Each structure stands twice: as C-alpha cells, then as structure tokens.
Coordinates of C-alpha atoms in Angstrom, one line a residue:
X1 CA 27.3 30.3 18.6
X2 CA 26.0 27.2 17.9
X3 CA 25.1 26.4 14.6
X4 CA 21.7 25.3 13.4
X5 CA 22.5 21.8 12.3
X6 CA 21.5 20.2 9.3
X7 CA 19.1 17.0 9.1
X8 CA 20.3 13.9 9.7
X9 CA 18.9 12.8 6.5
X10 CA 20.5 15.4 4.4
X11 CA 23.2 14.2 5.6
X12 CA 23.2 10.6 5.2
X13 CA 21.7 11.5 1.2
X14 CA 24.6 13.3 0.5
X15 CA 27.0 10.5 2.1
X16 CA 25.3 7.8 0.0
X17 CA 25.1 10.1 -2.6
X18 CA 28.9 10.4 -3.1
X19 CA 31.1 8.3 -4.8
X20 CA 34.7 8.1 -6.2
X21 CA 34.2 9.8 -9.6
X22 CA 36.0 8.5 -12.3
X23 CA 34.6 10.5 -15.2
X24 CA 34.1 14.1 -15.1
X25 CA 32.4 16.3 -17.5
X26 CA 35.2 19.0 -18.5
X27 CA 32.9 21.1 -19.9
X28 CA 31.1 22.1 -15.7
X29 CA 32.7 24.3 -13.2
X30 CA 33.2 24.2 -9.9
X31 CA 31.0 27.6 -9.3
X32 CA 33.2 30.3 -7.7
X33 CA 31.4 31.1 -4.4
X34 CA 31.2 27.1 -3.8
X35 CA 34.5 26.7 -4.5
X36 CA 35.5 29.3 -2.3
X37 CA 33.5 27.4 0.8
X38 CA 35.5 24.6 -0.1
X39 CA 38.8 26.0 0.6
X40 CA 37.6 27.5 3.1
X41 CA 36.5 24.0 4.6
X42 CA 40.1 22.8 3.8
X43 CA 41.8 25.7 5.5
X44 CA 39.3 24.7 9.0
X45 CA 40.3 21.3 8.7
X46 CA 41.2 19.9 12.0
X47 CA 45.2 18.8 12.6
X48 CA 47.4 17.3 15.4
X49 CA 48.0 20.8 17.9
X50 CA 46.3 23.2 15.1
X51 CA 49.8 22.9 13.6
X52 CA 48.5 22.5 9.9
X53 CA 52.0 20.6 8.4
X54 CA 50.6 20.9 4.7
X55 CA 49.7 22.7 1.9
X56 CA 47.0 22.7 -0.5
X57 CA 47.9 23.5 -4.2
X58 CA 44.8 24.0 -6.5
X59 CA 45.8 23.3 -9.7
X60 CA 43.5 24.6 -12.7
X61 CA 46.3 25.5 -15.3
X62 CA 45.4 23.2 -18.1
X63 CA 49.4 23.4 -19.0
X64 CA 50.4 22.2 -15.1
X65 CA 47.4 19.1 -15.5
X66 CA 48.9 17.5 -18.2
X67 CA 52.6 17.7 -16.8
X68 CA 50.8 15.8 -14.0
X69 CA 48.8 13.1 -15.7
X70 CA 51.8 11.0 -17.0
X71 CA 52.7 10.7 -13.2
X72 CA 49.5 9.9 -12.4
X73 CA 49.4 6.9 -14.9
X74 CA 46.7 8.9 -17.2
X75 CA 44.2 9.1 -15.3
X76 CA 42.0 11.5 -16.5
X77 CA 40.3 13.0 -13.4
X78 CA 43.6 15.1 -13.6
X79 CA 42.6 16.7 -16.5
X80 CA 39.2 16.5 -16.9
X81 CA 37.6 17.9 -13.3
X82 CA 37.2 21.4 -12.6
X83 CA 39.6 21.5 -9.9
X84 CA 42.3 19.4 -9.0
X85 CA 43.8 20.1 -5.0
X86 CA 47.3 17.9 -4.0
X87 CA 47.8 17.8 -0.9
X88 CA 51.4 18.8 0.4
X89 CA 52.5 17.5 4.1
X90 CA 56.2 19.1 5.3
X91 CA 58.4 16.5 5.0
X92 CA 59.8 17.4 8.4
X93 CA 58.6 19.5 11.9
X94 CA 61.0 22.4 12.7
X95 CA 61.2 24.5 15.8
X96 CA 61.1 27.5 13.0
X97 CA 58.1 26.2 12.1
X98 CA 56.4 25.7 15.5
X99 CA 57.4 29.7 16.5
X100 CA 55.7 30.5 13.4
X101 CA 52.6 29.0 14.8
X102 CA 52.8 29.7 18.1
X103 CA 53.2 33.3 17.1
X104 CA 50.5 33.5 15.0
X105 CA 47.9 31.6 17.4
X106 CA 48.9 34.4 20.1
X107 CA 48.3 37.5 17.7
X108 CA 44.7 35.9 16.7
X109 CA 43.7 35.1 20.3
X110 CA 45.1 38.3 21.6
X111 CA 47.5 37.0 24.1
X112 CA 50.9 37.0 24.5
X113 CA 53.4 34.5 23.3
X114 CA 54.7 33.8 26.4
X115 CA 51.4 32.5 28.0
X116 CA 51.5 30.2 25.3
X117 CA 55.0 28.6 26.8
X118 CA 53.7 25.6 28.1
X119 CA 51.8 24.8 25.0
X120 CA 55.2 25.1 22.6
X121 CA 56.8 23.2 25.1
X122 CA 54.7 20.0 24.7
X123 CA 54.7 20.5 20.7
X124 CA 58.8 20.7 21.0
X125 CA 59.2 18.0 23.4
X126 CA 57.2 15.5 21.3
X127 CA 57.6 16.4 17.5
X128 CA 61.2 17.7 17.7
X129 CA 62.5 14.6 19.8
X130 CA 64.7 12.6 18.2
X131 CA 62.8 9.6 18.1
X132 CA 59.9 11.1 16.3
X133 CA 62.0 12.8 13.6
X134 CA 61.7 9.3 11.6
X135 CA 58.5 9.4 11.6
X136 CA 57.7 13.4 11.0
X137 CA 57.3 12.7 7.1
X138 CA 54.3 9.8 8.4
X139 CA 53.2 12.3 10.7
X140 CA 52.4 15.3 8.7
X141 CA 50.7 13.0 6.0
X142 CA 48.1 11.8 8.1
X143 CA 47.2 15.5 9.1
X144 CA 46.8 16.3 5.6
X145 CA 44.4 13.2 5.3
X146 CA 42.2 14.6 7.9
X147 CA 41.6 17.6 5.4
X148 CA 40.9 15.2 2.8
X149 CA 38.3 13.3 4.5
X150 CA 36.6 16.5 5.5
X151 CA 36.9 17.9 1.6
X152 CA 35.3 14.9 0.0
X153 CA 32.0 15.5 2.9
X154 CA 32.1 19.0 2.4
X155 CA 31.9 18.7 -1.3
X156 CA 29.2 16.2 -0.8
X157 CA 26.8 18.6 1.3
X158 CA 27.2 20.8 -1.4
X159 CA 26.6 18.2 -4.7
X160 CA 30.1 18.5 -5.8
X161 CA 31.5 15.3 -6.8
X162 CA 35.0 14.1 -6.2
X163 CA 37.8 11.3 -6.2
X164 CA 40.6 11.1 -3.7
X165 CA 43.7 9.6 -5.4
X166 CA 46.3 8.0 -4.2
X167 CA 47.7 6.7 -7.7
X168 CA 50.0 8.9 -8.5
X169 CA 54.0 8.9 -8.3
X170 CA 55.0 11.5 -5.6
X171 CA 58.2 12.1 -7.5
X172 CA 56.9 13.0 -10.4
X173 CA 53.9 15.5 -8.4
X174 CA 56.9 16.8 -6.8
X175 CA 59.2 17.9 -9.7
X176 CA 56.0 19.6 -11.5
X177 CA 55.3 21.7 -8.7
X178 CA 58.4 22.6 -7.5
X179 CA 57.8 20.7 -3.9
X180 CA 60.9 19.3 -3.0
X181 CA 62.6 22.9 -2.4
X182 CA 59.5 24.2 -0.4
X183 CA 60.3 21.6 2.3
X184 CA 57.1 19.6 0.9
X185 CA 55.7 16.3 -0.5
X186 CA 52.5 15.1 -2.5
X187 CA 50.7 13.2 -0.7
X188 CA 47.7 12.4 -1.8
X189 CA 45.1 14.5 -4.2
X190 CA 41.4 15.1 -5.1
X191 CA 40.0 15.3 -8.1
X192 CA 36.7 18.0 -8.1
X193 CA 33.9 18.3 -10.1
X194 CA 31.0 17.2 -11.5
X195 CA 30.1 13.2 -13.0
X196 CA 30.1 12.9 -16.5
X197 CA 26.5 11.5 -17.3
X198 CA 27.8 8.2 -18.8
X199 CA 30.2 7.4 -15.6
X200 CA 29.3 3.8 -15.1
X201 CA 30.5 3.8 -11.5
X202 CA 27.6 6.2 -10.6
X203 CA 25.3 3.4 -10.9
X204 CA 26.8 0.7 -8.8
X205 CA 25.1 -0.3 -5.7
X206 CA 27.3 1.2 -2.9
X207 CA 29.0 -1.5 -0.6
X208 CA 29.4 -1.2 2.9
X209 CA 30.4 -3.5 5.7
X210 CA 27.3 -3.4 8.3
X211 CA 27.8 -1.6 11.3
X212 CA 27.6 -4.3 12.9
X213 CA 31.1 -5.6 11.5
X214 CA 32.5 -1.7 11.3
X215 CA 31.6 -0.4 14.5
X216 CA 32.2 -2.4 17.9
X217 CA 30.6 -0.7 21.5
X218 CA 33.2 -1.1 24.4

C-alpha cells in the first residue's frame, strides 16, 4: 500500500531545519518510541543487492563514550548526545556471507532457495571476483553511507538533531568495540540528540550551491 505522503513543505522545513550539531544538551533524550523508529529507519535503509555489509552499534554506555572520545580527538558530540550509532561496514564480501542472505531472503518471501539461483549467482560473480576483492572494504562503506544519509533525514522529519562524523581514528573505534575480530570496521558515526540552546552553529545562515550549479538536466 501506498503511503499517504507527507507535504512537500514539511519536508523541505525539516531539511533546512537540520544542521550538523556540534553542541548537544546531555541532559535530553532521545525518547524511546522515536528512537525505536529510528533504528528502524536504519535497519530499511536501502544497500547494493539488499546485502546490508554493516552493522550499526548504538552506543549509550557512558563508560564505552569516553573510551571513544580520545579517538575521536575530543569531540564532545561523543559524550554529550543522547545516542551515539558507528557505523560498521565488513571489511570483506564472503560467499558465507551471501548464503546467509540468500537464505534468509527465501524464508521471508516464502520461496525456495533454489529459485533464488540466478540472483546468488550475479552477487558471486561480481563481489567474490577477484578483481573486486580490493575494493570490497570501499564497497561495503559506501552501503553503510546510504544508511547514514537516510538517518540524518529520518531524524530530521522527526526534530531530532544530529552530526555525522567522520573525525574519528578507525583504529582506535575499532579496538574499543571489539571490531576487528567481528570481520568489521568503523566507518563513519552519528552523533543524536538534541542542540544545546547556546550552539552557535544553529544560527548560521545555511549555505547551499544553487541548483542551478548542483543539479544539471541531460
């Protein structure tokens, strides 16, 4: 069923709306039933073949954040937003892996693996070949990036606020969590919450390239 859609101009508000928030009030929450929409917007992300190569760690421990804010050069969206999600791409695309999803895509749509066949074979042939293995690690990153783009919109729509990060060391991400022997890497992470009153950035004039420049009709 299609769903109602929203306005157009809700839309665009909460777009303009949004920013990259550097200062968030520790003492608000993330309310439980929104965050729970916004995992579930991560988890129906879209990826490359449905695969999903990632993981999405929510870290709320206060102990865990400040292991993580020395790798993340002290910023203090780590500690001081409700929720803090890294995103985790596999470091590598394995056959194992693939059956895994393949199976599980036949037992929700009710049919049987084998009808599936040609499907698994064009996942295999591309992101098993040896040319691509290289760039599997490239790969599953910008899968996980999808997810982020549609987390910071989602969060938008509902009046969370949010900063993506990419300053962070990976290494460092990685040790904390225990990554590395999960077959995953950090990536990239969002910070969740809600703007501290005084965050200066909250009243600068957004900047955008016109459409115009941005967007070219073929």
């Amino acid at each position: 069923m299609t769903p109602e859609p929203i306005s157009m101009a809700t839309l665009l508000k909460a777009l303009r709306w949004r920013y990259a928030t550097k200062a968030f009030d520790p003492q608000r929450k993330i309310p439980p039933d929104t965050w729970a929409a916004l995992e579930d917007a991560l988890v129906l992300s879209a990826s490359s073949f449905g695969l999903q190569p990632y993981r999405f760690f929510v870290v709320v421990d206060p102990a865990v954040r400040q292991q993580l804010l020395p790798h993340a050069w002290g910023q203090r969206q780590v500690v001081d937003a409700s929720h803090l999600v890294v995103f985790a791409a596999r470091t590598s695309v394995t056959e194992a892996e693939i059956d895994t999803f393949i199976r599980r895509l036949a037992q929700t749509r009710q049919v049987s693996v084998e009808s599936l066949a040609a499907y698994r074979s064009m996942m295999t042939d591309g992101l098993l070949a040896p040319t691509f293995q290289p760039l599997a690690r490239h790969w599953t990153a910008r899968q996980a990036y999808l997810a982020l783009g549609n987390l910071l919109t989602c969060a938008a729509l509902l009046g969370v606020d949010a900063c993506p990060m990419e300053g962070f060391d990976p290494a460092g991400f990685d040790r904390v969590l225990g990554l590395e022997a999960q077959g995953l890497t950090a990536v990239v992470c969002c910070a969740l919450g809600y703007r501290r009153p005084d965050d200066k950035y909250a009243a600068l004039p957004k900047f955008r390239f016109t459409k115009s420049e941005l967007i070219k009709t073929i």
